[in-house]
Coordinates of C-alpha atoms and ligand atoms in Angstrom, one line a residue:
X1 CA 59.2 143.2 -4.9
X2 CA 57.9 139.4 -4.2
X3 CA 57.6 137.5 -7.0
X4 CA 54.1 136.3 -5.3
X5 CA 53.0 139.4 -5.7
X6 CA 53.5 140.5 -9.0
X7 CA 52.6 137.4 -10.3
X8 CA 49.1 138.4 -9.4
X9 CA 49.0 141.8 -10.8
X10 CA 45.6 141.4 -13.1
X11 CA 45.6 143.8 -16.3
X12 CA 42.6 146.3 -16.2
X13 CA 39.9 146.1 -17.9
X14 CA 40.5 148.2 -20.9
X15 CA 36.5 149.0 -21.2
X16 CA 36.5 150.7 -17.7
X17 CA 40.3 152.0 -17.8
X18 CA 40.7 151.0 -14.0
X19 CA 44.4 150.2 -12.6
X20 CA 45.7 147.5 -12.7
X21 CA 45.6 145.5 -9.3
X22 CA 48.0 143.3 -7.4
X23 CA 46.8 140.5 -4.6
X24 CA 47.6 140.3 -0.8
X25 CA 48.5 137.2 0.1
X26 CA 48.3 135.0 3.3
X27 CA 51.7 133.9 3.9
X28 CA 50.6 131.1 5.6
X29 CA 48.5 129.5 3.9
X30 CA 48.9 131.2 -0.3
X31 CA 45.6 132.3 -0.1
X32 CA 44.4 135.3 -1.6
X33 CA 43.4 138.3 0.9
X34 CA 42.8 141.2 -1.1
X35 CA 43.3 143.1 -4.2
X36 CA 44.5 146.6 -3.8
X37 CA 45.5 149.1 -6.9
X38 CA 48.5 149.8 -8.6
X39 CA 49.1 153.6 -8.5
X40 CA 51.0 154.9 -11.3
X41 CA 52.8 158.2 -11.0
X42 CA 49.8 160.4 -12.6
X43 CA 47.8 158.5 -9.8
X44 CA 50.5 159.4 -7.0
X45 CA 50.4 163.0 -8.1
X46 CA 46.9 163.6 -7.8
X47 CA 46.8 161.8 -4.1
X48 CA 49.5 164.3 -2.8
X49 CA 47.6 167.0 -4.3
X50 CA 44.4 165.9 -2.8
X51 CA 46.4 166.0 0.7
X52 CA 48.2 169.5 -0.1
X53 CA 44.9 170.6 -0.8
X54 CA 43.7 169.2 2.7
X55 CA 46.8 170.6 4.8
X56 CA 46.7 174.1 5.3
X57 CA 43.5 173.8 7.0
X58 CA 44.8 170.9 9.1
X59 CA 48.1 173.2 10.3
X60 CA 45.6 176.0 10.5
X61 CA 43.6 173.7 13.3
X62 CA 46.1 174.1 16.0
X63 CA 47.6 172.0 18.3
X64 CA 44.6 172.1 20.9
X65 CA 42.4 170.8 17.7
X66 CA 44.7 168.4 16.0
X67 CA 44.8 166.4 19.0
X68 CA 41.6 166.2 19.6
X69 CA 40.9 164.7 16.0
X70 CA 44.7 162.0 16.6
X71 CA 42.6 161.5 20.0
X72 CA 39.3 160.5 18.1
X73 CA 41.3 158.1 15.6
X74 CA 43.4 156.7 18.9
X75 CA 39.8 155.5 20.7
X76 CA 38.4 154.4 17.8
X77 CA 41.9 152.0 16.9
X78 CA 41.9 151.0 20.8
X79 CA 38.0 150.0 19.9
X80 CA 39.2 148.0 16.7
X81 CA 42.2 146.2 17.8
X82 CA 41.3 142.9 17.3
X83 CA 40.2 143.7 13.6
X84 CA 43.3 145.7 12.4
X85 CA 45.1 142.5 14.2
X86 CA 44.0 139.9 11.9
X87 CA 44.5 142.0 9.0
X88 CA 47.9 142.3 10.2
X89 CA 48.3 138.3 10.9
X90 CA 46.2 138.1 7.5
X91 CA 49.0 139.6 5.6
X92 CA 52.6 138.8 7.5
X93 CA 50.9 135.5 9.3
X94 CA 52.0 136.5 12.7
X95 CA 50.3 135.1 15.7
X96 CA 47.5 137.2 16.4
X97 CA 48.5 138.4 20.2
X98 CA 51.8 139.8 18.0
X99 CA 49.9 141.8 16.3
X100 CA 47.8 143.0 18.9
X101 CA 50.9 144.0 20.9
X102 CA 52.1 145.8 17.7
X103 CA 48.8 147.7 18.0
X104 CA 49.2 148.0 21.4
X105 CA 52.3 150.6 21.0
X106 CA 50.8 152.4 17.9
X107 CA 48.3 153.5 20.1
X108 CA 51.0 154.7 22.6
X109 CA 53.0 156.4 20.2
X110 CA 49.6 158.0 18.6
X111 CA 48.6 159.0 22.2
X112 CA 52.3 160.6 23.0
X113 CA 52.8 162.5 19.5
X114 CA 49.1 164.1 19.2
X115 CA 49.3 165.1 23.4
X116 CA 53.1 166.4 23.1
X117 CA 53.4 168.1 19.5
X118 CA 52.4 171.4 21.2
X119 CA 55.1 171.5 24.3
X120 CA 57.6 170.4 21.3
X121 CA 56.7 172.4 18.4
X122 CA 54.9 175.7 19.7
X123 CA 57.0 179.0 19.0
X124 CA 58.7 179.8 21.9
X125 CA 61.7 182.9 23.1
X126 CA 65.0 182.3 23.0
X127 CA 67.8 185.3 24.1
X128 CA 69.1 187.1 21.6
X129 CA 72.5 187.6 23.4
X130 CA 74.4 190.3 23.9
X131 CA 75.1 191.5 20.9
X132 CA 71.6 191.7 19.8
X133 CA 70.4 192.7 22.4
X134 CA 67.5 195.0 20.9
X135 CA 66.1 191.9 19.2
X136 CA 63.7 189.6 20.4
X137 CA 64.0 186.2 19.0
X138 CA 61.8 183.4 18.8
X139 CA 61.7 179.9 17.3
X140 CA 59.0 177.8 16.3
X141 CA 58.6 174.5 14.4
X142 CA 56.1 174.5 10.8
X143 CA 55.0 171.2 9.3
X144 CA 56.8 170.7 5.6
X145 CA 53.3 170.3 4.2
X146 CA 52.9 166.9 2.3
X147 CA 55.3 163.8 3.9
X148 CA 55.3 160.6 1.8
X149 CA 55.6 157.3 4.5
X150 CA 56.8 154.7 2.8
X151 CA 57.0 151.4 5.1
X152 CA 57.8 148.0 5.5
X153 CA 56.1 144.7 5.8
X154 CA 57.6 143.5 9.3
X155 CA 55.3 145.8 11.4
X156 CA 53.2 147.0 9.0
X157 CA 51.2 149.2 11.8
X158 CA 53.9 150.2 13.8
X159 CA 56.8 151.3 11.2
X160 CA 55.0 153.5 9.4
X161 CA 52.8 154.8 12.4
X162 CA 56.2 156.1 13.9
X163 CA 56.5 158.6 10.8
X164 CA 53.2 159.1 10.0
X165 CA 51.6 159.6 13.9
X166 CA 54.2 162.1 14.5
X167 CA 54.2 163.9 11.0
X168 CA 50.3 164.3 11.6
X169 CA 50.3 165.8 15.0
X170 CA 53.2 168.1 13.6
X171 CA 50.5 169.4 11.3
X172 CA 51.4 167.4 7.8
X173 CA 49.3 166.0 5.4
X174 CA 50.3 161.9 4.6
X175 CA 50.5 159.7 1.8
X176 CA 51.5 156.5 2.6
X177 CA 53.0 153.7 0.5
X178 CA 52.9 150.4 2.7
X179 CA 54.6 147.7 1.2
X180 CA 53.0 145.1 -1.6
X181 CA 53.5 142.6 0.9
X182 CA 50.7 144.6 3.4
X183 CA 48.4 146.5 1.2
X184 CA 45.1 145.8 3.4
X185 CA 47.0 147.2 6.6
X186 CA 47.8 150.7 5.2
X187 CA 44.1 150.6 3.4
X188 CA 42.7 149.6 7.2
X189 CA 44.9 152.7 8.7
X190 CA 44.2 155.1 6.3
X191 CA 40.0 154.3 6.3
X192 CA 40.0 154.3 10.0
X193 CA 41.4 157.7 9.8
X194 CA 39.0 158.4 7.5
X195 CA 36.2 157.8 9.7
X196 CA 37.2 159.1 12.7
X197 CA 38.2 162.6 11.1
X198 CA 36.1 162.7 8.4
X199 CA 36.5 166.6 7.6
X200 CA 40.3 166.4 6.8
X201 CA 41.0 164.5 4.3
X202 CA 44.8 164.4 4.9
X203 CA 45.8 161.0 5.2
X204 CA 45.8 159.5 1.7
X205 CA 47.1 155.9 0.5
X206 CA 48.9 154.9 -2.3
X207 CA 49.4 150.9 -3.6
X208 CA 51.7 149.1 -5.5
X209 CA 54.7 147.6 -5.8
X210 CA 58.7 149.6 -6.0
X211 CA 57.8 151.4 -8.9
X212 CA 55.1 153.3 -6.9
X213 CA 57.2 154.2 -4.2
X214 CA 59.9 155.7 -6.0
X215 CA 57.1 157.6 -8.2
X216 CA 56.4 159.2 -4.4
X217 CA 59.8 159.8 -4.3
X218 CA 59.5 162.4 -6.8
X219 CA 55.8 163.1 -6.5
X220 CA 56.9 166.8 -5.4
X221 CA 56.2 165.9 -1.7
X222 CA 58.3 168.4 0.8
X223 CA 59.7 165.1 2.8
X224 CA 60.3 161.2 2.6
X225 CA 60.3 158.7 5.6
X226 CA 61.2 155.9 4.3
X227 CA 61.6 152.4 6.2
X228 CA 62.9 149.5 4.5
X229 CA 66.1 148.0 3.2
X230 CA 69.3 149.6 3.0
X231 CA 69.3 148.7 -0.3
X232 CA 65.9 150.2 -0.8
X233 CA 66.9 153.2 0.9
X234 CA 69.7 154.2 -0.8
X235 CA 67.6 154.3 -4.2
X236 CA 65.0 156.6 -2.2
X237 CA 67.7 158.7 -1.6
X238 CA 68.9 159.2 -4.9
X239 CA 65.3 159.6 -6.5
X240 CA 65.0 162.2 -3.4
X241 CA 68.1 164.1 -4.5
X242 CA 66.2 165.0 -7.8
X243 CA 64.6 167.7 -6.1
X244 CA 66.2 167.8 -2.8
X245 CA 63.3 166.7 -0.7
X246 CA 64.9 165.8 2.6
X247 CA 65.0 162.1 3.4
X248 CA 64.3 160.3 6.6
X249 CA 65.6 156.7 6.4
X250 CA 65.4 154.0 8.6
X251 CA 66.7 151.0 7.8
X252 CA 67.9 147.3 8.4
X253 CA 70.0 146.3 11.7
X254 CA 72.4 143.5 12.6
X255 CA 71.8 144.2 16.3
X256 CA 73.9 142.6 19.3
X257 CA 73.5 141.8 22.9
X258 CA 76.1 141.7 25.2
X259 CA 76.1 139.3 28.0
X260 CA 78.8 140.3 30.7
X261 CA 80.2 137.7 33.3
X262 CA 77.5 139.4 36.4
X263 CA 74.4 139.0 34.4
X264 CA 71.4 137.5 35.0
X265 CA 71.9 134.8 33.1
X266 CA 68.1 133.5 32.9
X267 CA 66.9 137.2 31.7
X268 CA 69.8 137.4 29.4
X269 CA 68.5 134.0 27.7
X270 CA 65.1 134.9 27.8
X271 CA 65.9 137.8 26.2
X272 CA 68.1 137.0 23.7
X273 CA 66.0 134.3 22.7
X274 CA 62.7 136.6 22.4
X275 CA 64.9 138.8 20.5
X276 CA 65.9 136.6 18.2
X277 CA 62.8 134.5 17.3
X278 CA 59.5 136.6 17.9
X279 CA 58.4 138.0 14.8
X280 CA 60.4 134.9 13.3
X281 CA 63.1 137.0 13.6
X282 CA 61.9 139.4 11.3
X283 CA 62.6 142.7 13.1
X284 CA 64.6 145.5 12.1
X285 CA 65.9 145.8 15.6
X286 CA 65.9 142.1 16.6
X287 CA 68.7 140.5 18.1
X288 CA 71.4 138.7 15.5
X289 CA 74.6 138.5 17.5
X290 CA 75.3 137.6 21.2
X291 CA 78.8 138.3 22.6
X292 CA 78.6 136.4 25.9
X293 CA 81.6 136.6 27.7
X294 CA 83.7 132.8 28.2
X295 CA 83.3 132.9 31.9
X296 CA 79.9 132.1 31.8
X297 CA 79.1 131.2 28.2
X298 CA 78.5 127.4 28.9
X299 CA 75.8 128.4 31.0
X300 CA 74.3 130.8 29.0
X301 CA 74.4 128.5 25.9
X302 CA 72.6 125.8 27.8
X303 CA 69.5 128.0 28.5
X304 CA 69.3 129.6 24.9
X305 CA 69.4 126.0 23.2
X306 CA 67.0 125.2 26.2
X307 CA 64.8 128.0 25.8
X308 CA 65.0 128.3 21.6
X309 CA 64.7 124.4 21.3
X310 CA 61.1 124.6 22.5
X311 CA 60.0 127.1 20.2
X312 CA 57.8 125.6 17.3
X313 CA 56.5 128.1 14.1
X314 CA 53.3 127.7 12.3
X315 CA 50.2 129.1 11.5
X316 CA 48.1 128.1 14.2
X317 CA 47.1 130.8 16.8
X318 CA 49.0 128.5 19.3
X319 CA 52.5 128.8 17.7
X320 CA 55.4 131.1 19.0
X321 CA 55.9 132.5 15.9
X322 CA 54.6 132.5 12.1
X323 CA 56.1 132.4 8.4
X324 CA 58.6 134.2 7.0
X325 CA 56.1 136.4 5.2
X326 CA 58.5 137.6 2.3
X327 CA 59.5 134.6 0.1
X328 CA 62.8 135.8 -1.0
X329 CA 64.1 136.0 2.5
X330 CA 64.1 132.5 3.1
X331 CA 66.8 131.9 0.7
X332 CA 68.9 134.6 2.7
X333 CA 68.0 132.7 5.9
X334 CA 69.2 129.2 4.6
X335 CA 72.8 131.0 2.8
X336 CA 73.5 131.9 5.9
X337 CA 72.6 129.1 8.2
X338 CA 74.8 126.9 5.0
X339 CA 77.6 129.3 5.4
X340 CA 78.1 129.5 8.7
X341 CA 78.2 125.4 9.2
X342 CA 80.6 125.0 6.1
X343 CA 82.9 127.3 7.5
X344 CA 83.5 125.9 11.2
X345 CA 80.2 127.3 13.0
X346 CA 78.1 124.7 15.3
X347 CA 74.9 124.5 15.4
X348 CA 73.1 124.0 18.8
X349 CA 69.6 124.1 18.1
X350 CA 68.2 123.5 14.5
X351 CA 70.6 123.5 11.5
X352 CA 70.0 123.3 7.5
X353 CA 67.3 121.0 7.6
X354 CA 65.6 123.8 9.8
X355 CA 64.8 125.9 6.6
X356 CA 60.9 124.6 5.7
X357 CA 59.2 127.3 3.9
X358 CA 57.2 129.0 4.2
X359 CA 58.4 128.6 8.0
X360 CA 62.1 128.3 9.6
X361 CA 62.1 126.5 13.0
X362 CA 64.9 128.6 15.7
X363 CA 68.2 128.0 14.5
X364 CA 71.1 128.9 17.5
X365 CA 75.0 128.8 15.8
X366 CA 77.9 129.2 17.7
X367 CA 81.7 129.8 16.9
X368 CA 81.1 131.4 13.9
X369 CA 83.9 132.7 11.6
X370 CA 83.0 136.8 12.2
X371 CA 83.4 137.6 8.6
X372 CA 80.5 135.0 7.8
X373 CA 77.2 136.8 6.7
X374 CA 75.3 135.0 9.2
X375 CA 77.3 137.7 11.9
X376 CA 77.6 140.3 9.4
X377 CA 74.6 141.0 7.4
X378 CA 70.8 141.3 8.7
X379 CA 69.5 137.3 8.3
X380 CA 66.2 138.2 9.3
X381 CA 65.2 134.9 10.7
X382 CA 64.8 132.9 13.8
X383 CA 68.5 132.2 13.7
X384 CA 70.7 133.8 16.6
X385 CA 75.1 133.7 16.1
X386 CA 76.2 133.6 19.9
X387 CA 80.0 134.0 19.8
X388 CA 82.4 133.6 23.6
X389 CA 83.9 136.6 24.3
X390 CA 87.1 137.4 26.7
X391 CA 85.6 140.3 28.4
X392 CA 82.2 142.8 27.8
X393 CA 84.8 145.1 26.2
X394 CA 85.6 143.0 23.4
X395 CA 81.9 142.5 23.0
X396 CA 81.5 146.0 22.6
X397 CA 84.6 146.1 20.1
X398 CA 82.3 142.9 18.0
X399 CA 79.7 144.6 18.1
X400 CA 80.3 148.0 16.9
X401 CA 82.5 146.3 14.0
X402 CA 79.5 146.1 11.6
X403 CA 78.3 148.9 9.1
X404 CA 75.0 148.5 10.6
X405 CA 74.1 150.5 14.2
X406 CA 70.6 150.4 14.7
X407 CA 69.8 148.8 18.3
X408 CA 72.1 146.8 21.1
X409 CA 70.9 145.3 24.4
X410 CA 73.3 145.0 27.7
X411 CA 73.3 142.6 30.3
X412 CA 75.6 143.4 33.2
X413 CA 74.5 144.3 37.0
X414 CA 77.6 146.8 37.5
X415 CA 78.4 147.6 34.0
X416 CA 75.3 148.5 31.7
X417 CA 75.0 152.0 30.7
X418 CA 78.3 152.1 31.2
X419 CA 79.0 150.0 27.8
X420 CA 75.7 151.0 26.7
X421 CA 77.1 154.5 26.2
X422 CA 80.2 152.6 24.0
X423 CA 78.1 151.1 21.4
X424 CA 77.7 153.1 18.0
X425 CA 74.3 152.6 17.6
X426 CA 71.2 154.8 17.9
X427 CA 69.4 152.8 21.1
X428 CA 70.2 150.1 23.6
X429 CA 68.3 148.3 26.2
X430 CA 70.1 147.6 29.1
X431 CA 68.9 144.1 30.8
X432 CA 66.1 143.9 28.4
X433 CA 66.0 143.8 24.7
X434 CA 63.8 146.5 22.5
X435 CA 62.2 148.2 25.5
X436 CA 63.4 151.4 23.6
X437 CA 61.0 150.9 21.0
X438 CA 58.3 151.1 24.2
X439 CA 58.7 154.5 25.4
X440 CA 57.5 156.7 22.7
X441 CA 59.0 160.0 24.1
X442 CA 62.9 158.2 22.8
X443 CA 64.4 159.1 19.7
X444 CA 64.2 156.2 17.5
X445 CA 66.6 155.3 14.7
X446 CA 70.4 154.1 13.7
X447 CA 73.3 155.0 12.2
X448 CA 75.5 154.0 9.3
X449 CA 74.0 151.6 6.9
X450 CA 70.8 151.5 9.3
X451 CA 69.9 155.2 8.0
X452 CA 69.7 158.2 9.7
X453 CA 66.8 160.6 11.3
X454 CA 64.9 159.7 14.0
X455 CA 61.1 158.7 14.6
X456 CA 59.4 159.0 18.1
X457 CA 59.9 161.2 20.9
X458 CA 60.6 165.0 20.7
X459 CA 63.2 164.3 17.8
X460 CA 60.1 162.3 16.3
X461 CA 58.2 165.7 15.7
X462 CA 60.9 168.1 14.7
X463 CA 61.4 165.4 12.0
X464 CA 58.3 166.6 10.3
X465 CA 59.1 170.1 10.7
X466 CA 61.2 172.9 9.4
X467 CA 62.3 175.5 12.4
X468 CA 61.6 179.1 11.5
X469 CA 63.6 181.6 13.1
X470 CA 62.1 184.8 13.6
X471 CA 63.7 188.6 14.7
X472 CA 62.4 191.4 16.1
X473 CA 63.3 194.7 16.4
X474 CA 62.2 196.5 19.9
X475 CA 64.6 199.2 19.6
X476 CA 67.5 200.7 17.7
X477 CA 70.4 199.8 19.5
X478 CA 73.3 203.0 20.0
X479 CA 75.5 201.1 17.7
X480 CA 74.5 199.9 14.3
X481 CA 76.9 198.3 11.9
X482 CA 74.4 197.2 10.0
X483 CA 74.2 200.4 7.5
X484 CA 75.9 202.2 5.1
X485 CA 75.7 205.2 7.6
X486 CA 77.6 203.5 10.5
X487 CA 80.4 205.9 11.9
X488 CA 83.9 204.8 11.1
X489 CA 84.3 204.0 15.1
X490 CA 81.4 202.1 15.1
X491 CA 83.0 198.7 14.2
X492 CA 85.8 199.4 16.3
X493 CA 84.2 199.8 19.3
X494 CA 81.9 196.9 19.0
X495 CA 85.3 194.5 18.8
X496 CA 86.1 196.2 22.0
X497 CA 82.7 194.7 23.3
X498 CA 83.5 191.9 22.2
X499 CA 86.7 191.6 23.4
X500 CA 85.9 192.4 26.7
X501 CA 82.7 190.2 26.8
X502 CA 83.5 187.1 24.7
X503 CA 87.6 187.1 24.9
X504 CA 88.2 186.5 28.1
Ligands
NDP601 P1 62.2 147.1 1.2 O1 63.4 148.0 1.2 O2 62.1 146.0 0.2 O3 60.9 147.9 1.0 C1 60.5 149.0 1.8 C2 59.5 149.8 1.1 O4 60.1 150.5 0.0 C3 58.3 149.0 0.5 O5 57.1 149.8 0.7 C4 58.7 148.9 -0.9 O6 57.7 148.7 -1.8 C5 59.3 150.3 -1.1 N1 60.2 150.4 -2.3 C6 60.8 149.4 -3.0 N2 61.5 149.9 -4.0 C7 61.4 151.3 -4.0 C8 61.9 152.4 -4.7 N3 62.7 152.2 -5.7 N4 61.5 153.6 -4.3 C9 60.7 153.8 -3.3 N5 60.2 152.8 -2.5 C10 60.5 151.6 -2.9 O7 62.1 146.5 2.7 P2 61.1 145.4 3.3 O8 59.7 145.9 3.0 O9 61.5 144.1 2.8 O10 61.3 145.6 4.8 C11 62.3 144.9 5.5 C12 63.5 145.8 5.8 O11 63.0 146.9 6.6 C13 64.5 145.2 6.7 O12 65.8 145.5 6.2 C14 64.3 145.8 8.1 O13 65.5 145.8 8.9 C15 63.9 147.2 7.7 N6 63.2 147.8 8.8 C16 63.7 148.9 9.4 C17 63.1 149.5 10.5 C18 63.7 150.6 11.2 O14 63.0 151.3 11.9 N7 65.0 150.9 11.1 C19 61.8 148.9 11.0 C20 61.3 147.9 10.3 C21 62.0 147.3 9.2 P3 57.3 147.2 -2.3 O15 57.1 146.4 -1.0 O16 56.1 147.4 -3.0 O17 58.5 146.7 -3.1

């Protein structure tokens, strides 16, 4: 929690018993932007039972019906962008064509989940083998009921719309806590879905700051997707175990590109650059380490101190990035960037003096002791480590030395999926950085400290869903051991099937 923030919680008024409310701030500029409940527990409670209320008929709809009311909500976001955009930049500062490319793949992922939840999630046969042979099996995949979304700040659109786009085509009812930090955003999401489906009311919103997301925790819901901190998430797990409500959690990233000696060297800049520094560096699956390999690492350092030493933050639309929209974090940024310098590292482009909140202007280190936080824990800053490597393999061995395995990028013409496939994390991008994030139909999500469970994709669905596996008898089969009335030679002659079947 921000101090900002609860500095500005106002008391109710006692006379009409309301919540108390906290402000939404503009990072940019300290002014106020809204002023948004706090939901206590009793508060939380009744929201989720307002949406379990809502949900059966919802899964009762279909998939056919469903997607036609995701598909009314998608046009009527596509219609909005620009005004759900500067809410966004409103509340994390972020230049406003970020946010509308933010938008931009919401409405991608909205389109994918509501048009694919059927093909993924219908019942459907599978063989019952031959052994039950009489039975005719089938599989299909039911929504929990209620799923509590609890996101982030970073993306405050996209994160959670990952979860809760793909929980609602899956047939769940929502409620979503977005963080303090981007209360008008979830309000804005969770109104527009209120409009364009007026008749379900199962997208609900709750406010406040920690203590309201760990009241969700426990609110009875029948699952968690939770994206935040690891820190965070490993208090959402333990206020999950109370009742064993299953857990998705996605969390924070140190993620590294790999530059091998046959890469284009221009992309590779570019993109470690972008990866770094858009978003001010404020993305779970932004690029924090490079491992460039010696043989070309001069050349490669030259364009990333060419190409980050242009780059200017700020709050003006023409800026290449904004703020860094959580306070606390700067101190994180500058312990690093101090770190790092005392203990041998160079800087090429910015330095200490780079640290100017509410905005840090691109900071690029080099030969950085490994065990310094600035290569080991998620700085979340325009800062980038680029560290010389003998060979792609030992960048591979670098990078998968961290707790965190979120994202990775590759660039090598002969050798990309190739090392891709070595990296312990959940995605890479090979000669690009984050294009995963893109394609809605992959699996997204880490490993490690960076969580586990996926968003997006097929994977994305079954998240919000629990497989039922159903049986049926079509005949009695000549040999039942199932009964107290089996013949003694019944058993025996079933491991001669067996044997001869399965043991050869
Ligand atoms: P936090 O962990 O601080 O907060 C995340 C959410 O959890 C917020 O809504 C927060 O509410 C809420 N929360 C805080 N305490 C509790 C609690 N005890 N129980 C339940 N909920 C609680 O993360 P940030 O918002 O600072 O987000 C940045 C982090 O998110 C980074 O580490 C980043 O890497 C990660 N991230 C991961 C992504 C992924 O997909 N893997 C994507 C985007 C970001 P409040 O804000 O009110 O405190």
């Amino acid at each position: 929690m921000t101090q900002t923030a609860r500095d500005n919680v106002e008391m109710s008024d006692a006379a009409t018993a309301k919540s108390p409310t906290f402000e939404s701030i503009d990072p940019r500029t300290g002014e106020v932007v809204g002023q948004h409940p706090v939901h206590d527990a009793t508060e939380v409670g009744a929201l989720v039972a307002a949406a379990r209320e809502a949900q059966s008929e919802w899964a009762e709809l279909g998939f056919a019906e469903r997607k036609q009311c995701l598909d009314a909500w998608r046009k009527l976001l596509s219609k909005r962008v620009d005004e759900l955009a500067g809410v966004i930049c409103a509340e994390t500062g972020k230049p406003l064509d970020d946010a509308r490319l933010e938008l931009i793949l919401v409405i991608d992922h909205l389109h994918w989940a509501a048009g694919n939840a059927e093909k993924v999630l219908r019942r459907r046969k599978v063989s019952a083998g031959v052994l039950m042979a009489n039975q005719s099996a089938t599989v299909e995949y039911l929504p929990f009921g209620v799923v509590g979304v609890i996101g982030p700040w970073n993306y405050p659109a996209f994160t959670p719309m990952g979860s809760i786009a793909y929980a609602l085509a899956a047939g769940n009812a929502v409620v979503f806590k977005p963080s303090e930090l981007t209360p008008g955003v979830g309000l804005w999401l969770a109104d527009s879905f209120a409009e364009a489906v007026p008749e379900h009311p199962v997208f609900q919103l709750v406010t406040g700051f920690g203590e309201t997301g760990a009241a969700l925790c426990t609110s009875g819901v029948d699952k968690v997707a939770f994206t935040g901190s690891t820190a965070t998430g490993k208090r959402v797990m333990a206020a999950c175990a109370e009742n064993l409500t299953p857990v998705l959690v996605e969390c924070g990233g140190k993620d590294a590109l790999i530059v091998d000696a046959d890469a284009d060297l221009g992309a590779a800049a570019d993109a470690a650059v972008w990866g770094a520094m858009s978003n001010a560096g404020q993305t779970c699956i932004g690029v924090e380490r490079v491992y460039v390999v010696d043989a070309v690492a001069d050349r490669f350092l030259e364009m990333v101190t060419e190409r980050a030493g242009k780059l200017r933050p700020g709050g003006e639309p023409s800026a290449n990035f904004g703020p860094i929209t959580m306070p606390s974090q700067v101190d994180v940024i500058r312990r690093h960037i101090d770190e790092a310098l005392q203990r041998g590292g160079k800087a090429l482009v910015g330095g200490q003096h780079s640290v100017r909140p509410p905005f840090v202007e691109p900071v690029v280190l080099t030969d950085v002791p490994e065990d310094c936080a600035a290569v080991t824990e998620e700085t979340f800053g325009p800062t980038i480590v680029v560290q010389r490597v003998r060979d792609a393999d030992e960048g591979v061995a670098r990078a998968n030395d961290s707790r965190y395995g979120l994202g990775a990028a590759v660039f090598s013409r002969a050798r990309g999926v190739e090392l891709a496939r070595q990296l312990r994390t959940g995605m890479v991008s090979v000669n690009s950085v984050i294009a995963f994030a893109g394609v809605p139909a992959l699996p997204f999500g880490g490993v490690g400290d960076s969580g586990f469970g996926r968003i997006h994709g097929a994977d994305g669905l079954r998240e919000f869903t629990r497989p039922q596996s159903v049986t049926r008898t079509r005949f009695r089969m000549p040999l039942n051991p199932m009964t107290f009335s089996r013949s003694k030679g019944t058993v025996r002659r079933l491991v001669r099937l067996v044997r001869l079947v399965r043991g050869r």
